XYZ file of C-alpha atoms in Angstrom:
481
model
C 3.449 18.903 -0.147
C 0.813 16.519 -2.388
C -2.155 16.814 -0.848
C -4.083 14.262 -2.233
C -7.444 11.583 -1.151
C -6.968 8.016 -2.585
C -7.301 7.796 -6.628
C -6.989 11.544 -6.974
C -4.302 11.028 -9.852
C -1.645 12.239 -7.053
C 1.085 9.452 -8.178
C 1.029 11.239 -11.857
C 1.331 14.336 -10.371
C 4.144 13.073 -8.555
C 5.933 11.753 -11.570
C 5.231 14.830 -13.822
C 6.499 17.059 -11.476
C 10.192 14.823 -11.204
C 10.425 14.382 -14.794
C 11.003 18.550 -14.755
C 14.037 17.629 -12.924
C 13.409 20.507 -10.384
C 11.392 18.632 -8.526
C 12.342 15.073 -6.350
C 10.176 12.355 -6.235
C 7.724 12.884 -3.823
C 6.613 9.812 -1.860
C 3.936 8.744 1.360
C 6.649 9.163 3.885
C 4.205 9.447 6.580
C 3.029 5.754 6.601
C 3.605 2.749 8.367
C 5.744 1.341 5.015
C 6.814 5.068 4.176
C 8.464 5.281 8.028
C 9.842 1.778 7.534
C 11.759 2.455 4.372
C 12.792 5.459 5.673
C 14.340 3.712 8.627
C 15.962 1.097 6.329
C 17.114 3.405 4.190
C 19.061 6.246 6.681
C 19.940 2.876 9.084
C 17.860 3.833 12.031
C 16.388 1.398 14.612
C 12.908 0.180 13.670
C 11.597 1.517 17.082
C 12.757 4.844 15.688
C 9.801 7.302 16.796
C 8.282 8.246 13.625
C 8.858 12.458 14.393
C 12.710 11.776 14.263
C 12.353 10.030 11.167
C 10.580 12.972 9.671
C 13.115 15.256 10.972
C 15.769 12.890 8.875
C 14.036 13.416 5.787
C 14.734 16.908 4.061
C 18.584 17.124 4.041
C 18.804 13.401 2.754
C 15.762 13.723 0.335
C 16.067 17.325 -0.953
C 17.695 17.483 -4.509
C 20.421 19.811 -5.251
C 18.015 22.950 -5.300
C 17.054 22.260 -1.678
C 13.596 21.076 -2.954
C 12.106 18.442 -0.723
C 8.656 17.090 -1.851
C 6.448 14.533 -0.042
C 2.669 13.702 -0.864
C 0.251 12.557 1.556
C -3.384 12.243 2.170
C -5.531 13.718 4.869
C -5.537 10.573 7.062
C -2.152 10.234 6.840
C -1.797 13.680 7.777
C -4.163 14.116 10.058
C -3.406 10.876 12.241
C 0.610 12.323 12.716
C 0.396 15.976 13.225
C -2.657 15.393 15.402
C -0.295 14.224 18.156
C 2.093 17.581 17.746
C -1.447 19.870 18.103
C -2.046 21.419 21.634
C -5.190 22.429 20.334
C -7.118 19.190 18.842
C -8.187 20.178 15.112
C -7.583 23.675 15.300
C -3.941 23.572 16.209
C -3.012 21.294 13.490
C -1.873 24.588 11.021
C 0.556 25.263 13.779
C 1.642 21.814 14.234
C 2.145 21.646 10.410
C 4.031 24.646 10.086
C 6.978 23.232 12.774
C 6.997 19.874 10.678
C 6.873 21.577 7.308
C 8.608 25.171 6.983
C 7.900 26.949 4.303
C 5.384 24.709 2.740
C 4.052 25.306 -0.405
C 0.624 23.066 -0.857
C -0.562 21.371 -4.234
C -4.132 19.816 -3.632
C -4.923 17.400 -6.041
C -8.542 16.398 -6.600
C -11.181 15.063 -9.253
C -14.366 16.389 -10.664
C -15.593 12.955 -11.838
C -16.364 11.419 -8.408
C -18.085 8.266 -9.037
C -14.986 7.481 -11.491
C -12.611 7.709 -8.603
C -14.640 5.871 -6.109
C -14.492 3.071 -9.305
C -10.724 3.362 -9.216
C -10.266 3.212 -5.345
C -12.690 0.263 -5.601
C -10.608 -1.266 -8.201
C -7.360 -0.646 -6.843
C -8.406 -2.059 -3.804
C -8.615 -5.656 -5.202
C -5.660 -5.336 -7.617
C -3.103 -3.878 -5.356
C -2.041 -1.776 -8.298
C -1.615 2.014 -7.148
C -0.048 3.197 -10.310
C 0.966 2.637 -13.426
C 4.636 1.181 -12.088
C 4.972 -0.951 -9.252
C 6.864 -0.912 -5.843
C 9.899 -2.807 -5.101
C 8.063 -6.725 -4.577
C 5.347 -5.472 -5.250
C 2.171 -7.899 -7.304
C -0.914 -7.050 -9.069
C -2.949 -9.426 -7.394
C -4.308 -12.409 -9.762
C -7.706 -12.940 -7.690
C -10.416 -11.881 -10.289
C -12.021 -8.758 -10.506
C -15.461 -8.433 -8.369
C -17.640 -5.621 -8.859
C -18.970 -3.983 -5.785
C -21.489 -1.373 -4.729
C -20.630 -1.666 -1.242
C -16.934 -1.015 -2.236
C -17.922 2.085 -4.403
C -20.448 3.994 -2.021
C -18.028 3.851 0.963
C -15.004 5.092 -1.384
C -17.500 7.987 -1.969
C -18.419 8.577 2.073
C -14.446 8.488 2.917
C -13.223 10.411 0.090
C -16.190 13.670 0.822
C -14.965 13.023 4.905
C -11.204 13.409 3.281
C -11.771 16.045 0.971
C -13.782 17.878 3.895
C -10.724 17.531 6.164
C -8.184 19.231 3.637
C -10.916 22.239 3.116
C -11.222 23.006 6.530
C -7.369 22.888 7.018
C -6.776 25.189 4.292
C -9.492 27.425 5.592
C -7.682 27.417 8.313
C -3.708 27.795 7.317
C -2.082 30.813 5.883
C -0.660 28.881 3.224
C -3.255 28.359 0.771
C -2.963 25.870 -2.031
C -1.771 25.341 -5.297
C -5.407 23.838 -7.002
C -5.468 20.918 -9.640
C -7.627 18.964 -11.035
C -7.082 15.709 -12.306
C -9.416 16.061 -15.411
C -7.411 19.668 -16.322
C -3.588 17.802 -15.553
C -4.484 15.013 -18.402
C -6.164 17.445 -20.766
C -3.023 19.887 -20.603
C -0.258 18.099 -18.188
C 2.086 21.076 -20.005
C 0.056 23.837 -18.399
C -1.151 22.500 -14.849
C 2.764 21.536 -14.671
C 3.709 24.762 -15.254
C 1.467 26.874 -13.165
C 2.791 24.528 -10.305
C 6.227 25.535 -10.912
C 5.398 28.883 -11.054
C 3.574 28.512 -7.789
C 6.535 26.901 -5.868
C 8.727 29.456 -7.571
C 10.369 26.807 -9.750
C 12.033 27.349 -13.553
C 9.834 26.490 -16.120
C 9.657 23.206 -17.239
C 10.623 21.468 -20.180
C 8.016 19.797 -22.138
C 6.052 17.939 -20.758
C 4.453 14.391 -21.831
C 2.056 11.654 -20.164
C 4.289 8.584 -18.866
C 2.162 5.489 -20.542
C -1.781 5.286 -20.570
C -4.165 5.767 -17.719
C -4.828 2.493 -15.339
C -8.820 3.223 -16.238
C -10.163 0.865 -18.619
C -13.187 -0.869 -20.145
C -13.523 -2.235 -16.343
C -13.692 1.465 -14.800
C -16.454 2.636 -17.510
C -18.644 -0.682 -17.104
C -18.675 -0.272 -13.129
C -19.181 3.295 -13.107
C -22.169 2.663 -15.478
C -23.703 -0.059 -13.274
C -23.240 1.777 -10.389
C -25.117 4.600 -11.429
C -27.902 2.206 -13.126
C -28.326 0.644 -9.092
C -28.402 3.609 -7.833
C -30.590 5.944 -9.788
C -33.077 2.703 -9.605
C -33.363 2.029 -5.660
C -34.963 4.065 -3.321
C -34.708 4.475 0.825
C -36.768 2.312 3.256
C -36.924 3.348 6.871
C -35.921 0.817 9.699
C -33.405 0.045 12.105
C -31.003 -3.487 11.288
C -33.210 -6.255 11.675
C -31.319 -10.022 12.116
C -33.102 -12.015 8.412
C -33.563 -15.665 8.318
C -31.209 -17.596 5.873
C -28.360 -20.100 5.704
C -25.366 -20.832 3.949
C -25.143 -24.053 1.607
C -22.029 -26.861 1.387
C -19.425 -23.751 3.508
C -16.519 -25.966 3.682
C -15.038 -27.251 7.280
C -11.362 -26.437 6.046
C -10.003 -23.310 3.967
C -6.136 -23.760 3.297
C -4.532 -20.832 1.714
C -0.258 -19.772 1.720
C 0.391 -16.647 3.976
C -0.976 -13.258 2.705
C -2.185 -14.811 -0.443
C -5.484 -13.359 -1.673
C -8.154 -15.403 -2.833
C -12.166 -14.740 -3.886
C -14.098 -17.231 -2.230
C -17.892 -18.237 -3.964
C -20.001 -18.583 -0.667
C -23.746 -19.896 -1.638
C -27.092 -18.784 0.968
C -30.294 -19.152 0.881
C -32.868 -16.232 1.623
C -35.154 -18.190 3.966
C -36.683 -15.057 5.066
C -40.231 -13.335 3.877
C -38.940 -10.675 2.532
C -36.736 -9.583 -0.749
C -32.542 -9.055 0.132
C -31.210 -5.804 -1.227
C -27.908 -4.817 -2.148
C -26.498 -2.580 0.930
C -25.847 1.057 -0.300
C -27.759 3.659 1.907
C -25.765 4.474 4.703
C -28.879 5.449 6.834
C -31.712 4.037 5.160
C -32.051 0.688 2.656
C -31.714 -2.418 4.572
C -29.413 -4.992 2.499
C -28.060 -8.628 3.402
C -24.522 -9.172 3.628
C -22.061 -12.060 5.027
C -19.782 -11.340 7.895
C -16.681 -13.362 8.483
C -14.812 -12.338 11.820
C -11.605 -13.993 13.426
C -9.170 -12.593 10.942
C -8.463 -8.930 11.600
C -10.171 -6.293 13.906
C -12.312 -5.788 10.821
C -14.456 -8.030 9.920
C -14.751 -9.325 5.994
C -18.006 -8.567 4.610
C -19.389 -10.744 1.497
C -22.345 -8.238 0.234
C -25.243 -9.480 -2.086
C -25.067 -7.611 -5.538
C -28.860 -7.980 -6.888
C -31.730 -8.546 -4.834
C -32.966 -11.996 -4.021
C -36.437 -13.317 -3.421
C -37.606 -15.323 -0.412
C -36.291 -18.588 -0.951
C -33.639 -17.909 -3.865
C -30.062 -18.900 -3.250
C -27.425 -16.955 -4.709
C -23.496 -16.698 -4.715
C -21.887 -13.898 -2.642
C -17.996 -13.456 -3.338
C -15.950 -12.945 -0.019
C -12.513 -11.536 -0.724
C -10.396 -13.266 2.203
C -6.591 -11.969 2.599
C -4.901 -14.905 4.166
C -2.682 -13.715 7.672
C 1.026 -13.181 7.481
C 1.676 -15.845 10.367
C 1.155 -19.492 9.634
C -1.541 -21.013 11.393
C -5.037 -22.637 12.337
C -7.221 -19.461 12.940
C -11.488 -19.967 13.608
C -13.699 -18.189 11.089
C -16.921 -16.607 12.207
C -19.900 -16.471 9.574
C -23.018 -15.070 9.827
C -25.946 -13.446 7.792
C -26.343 -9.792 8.253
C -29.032 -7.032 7.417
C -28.433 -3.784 8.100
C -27.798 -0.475 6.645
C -24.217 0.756 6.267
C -22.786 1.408 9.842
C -22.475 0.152 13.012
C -22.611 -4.076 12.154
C -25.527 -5.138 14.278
C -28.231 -8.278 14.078
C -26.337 -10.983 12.597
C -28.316 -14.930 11.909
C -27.250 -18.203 11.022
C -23.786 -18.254 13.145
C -21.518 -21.150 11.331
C -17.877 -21.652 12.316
C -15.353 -23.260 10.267
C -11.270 -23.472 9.936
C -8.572 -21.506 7.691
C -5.276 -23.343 7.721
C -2.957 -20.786 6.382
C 0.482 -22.756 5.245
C 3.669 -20.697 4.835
C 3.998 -19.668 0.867
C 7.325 -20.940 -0.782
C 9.021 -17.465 -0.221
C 8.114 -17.485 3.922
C 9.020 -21.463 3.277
C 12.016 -20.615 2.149
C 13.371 -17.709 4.366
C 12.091 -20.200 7.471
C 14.675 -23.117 6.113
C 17.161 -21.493 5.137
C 17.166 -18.571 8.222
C 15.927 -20.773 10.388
C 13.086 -17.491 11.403
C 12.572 -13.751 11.175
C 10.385 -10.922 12.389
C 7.363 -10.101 10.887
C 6.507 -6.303 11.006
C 3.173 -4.507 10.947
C 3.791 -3.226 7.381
C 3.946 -6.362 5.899
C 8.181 -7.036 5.882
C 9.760 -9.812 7.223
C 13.570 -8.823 8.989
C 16.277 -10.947 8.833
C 18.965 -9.499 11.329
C 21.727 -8.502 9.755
C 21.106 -9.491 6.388
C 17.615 -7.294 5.063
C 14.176 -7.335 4.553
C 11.883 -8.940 2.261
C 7.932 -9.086 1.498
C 6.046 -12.165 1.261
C 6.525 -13.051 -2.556
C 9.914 -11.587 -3.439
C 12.496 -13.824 -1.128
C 15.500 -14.556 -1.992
C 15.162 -11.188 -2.618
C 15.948 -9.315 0.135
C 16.677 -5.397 0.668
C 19.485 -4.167 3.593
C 19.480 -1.403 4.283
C 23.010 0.006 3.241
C 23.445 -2.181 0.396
C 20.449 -2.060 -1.195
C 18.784 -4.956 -3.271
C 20.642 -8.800 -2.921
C 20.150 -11.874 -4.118
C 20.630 -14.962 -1.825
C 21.691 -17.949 -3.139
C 19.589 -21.067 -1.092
C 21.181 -23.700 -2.898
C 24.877 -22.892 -0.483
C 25.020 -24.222 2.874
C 24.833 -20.813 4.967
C 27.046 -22.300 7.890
C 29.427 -22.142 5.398
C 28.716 -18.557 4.849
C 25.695 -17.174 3.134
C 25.964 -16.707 -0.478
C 24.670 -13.278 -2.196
C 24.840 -12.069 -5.327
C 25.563 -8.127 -5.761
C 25.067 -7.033 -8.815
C 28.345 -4.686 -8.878
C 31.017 -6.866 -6.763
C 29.066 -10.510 -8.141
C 29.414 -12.955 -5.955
C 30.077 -12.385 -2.235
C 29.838 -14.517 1.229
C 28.458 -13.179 4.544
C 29.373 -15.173 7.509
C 26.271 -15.059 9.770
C 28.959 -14.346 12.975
C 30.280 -11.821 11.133
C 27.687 -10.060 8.792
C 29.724 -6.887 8.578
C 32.944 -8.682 6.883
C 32.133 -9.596 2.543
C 34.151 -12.171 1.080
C 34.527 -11.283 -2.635
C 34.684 -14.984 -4.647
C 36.110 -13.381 -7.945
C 39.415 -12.391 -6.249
C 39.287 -13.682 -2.759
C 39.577 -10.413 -1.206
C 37.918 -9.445 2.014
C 35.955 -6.179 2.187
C 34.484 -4.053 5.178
C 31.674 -1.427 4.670
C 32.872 1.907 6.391
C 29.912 3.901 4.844
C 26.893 4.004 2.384
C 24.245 6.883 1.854
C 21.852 5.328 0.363
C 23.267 5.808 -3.573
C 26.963 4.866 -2.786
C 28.746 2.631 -0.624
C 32.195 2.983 0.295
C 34.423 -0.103 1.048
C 37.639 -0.945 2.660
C 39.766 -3.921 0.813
C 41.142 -5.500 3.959
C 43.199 -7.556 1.540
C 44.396 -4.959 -0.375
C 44.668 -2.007 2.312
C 42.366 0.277 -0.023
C 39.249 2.161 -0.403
C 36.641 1.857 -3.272
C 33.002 2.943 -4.023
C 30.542 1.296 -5.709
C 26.664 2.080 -6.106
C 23.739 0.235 -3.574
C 21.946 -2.024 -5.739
C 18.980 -1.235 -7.434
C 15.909 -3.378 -8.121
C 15.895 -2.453 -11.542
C 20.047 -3.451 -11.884
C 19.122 -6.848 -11.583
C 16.109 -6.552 -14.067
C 18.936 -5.312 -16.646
C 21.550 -7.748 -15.596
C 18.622 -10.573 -16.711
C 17.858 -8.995 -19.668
């Protein structure tokens, strides 16, 4: 088990440990995405309760040395074993050890603190968790913002998070494997190997960095400003008080394509007697933000960066994440002062429209499936053909074949055309989804079984049996090359 808090350097740990080759690749099984590939993957119903998905997991992702590895972090953990504890908090050692036998705990964490509430702040607006992507998955293109706000709540969730995994080893019998980040990049050969011998592993082989760190010039120039705001700003007592201000030429309409991502300028005025400060105390310095509600249970927040005299204007970027659903949806703005917590006193209320227009992908899958099912994670489901995200359709993963390709330029009452990148072409009729039509030798095949790195067919043509592997995203990246 990875225990890890966001940015710890737990997804190199991860991939150092597999590259021994005693160890599998250790994933966040225990999300909402984690639970959902899961269920793709070992052909479960998506109402599957997540605690018989868990129970799925070690026989069919243990490697050959019965090693099963998953990584989590303390919310993640927290928010599913707290519903096996009969006693609240202090049960949750007992809960873990009937989800987790024999456990054997790595904690991953970082010295440098301010440098990983940087990277959570950066990877936040990226989308960019690690150094390789997920299947569909972007690097968003929005540009970078630098935020203070961002950066001092990473801090206050990550000392909550780290608290949470000290008082549950305090608590366990099993006590923890400890690394630090700093110590695995120094000397990955050593940390690696005092893991192994912690876990009771063979030693491993030698041991090399995959690629360069995801910190850059960006990460160094935010942590120094950071510390420069900071070090020069001290605490003012006061509850939220509502300021006087307004916002100049907010457009009536925003159009944006489904879940697309987009940095919008918004220009107020401070018509108020007194200075706006950026919003970093959690209990002290008032600080003017913008708050946009109708989107999300959340609202957005906009915060000023540098403080602005009575009667300057300036230019707050507002990160809005357009909704997976097509649609008119009413945005709420207002002017806000108040100190980090509860969002109270707001000014200046101004309403205006987001028309959020299906992007070509969600176009696409809509004409040429005629719909789908949207699920909390972010998928879309076409029954009986696979999911896809937002920007990879045609692209679409089933769940015992792996990655497809569908062709959109065939008529699909004529049978839906897919490309597979071991049998080529191959037609699905959408009456009879479980029935391939091979197009290279006219030969009809039935699945009979697949476990996730084979399939095994039936040539109803032919009378025979074959296997061939599930398709892999990166097959098709070689095929193209």
């Amino acid at each position: 088990m990875i225990a890890s808090t966001p940015r710890s350097g737990s997804y190199l740990l991860c991939d150092l440990l597999q590259a021994t080759g005693h160890v599998p690749q250790a994933d966040e099984w225990l999300t909402d995405v984690g639970l959902d590939s899961r269920r793709m993957a070992y052909q479960l119903p998506t109402d599957t309760h997540w605690t018989q998905v868990l129970a799925e997991m070690p026989a069919r992702e243990m490697n050959s040395a019965a090693v099963f590895a998953i990584k989590t972090a303390w919310e993640q953990f927290h928010s599913r074993l707290i519903e096996l504890s009969e006693d609240g908090l202090d049960g949750l050692p007992e809960a873990a050890a009937k989800a987790f036998p024999n456990p054997k705990y790595i904690w991953i964490r970082r010295r440098d603190l301010v440098g990983q509430c940087v990277s959570w702040a950066k990877a936040m607006q990226t989308g960019q968790w690690r150094n390789r992507l997920a299947p569909g998955g972007a690097v968003s293109a929005a540009p970078l913002q630098f935020s203070a706000h961002d950066i001092f709540w990473s801090s206050y969730f990550i000392h909550d998070l780290e608290a949470g995994w000290t008082d549950f080893f305090e608590k366990t019998a099993d006590a923890p494997c400890i690394v630090f980040y700093e110590d695995l990049v120094a000397d990955p050969q050593g940390a690696i190997t005092r893991i192994c011998e912690f876990i009771g592993l063979p030693a491993p082989p030698e041991i090399k960095l995959p690629g360069k760190p995801q910190r850059d010039a960006t990460n160094a120039e935010w942590k120094n400003r950071y510390n420069q705001l900071l070090n020069g700003l001290t605490d003012e007592s006061g509850d939220p008080n509502p300021i006087a201000g307004k916002f100049l030429e907010l457009p009536e309409m925003i159009e944006m394509q489904t879940s697309e991502v987009r940095i919008l300028e918004v220009r107020v005025q401070n018509d108020s007697d007194q200075a706006w400060n950026p919003r970093l105390s959690r209990t002290g310095l008032r600080g003017s933000i913008i708050r946009v509600a109708g989107l999300s249970d959340e609202p957005i927040l906009g915060e000023v960066h540098e403080k602005v005299l009575p009667g300057e204007e300036v230019s707050v970027p507002v990160r809005l994440v357009a909704p997976a659903e097509a649609g008119d949806y009413l945005l709420e703005w207002s002017l806000q002062d108040s100190a980090i917590g509860e969002l109270t006193g707001q000014a200046c209320p101004q309403q205006n429209r987001l028309r959020v227009i299906d992007s070509p992908g969600v176009a696409a899958a809509k004409q040429y499936f005629g719909g789908y099912k949207v699920l909390k994670t972010g998928w879309a489901e076409v029954p009986g053909f696979g999911f896809f995200l937002d920007d990879c359709f045609p692209f679409v993963f089933h769940k015992e074949h792996g990655w497809w390709w569908i062709d959109l330029d065939v008529d699909k009452d004529r049978g839906v055309r897919i490309h597979d990148v071991h049998m080529e072409w191959l037609r699905v009729s959408p009456n009879s989804p479980a029935v391939l039509y091979r197009e290279s030798d006219a030969h009809e095949l039935r699945l009979i079984q697949s476990d996730g790195s084979m399939r095994t067919f039936e040539d109803l043509t032919e009378g025979l049996q074959f296997q061939v592997p599930v398709c892999r995203e990166q097959d098709f990246n070689k095929k193209q090359t």
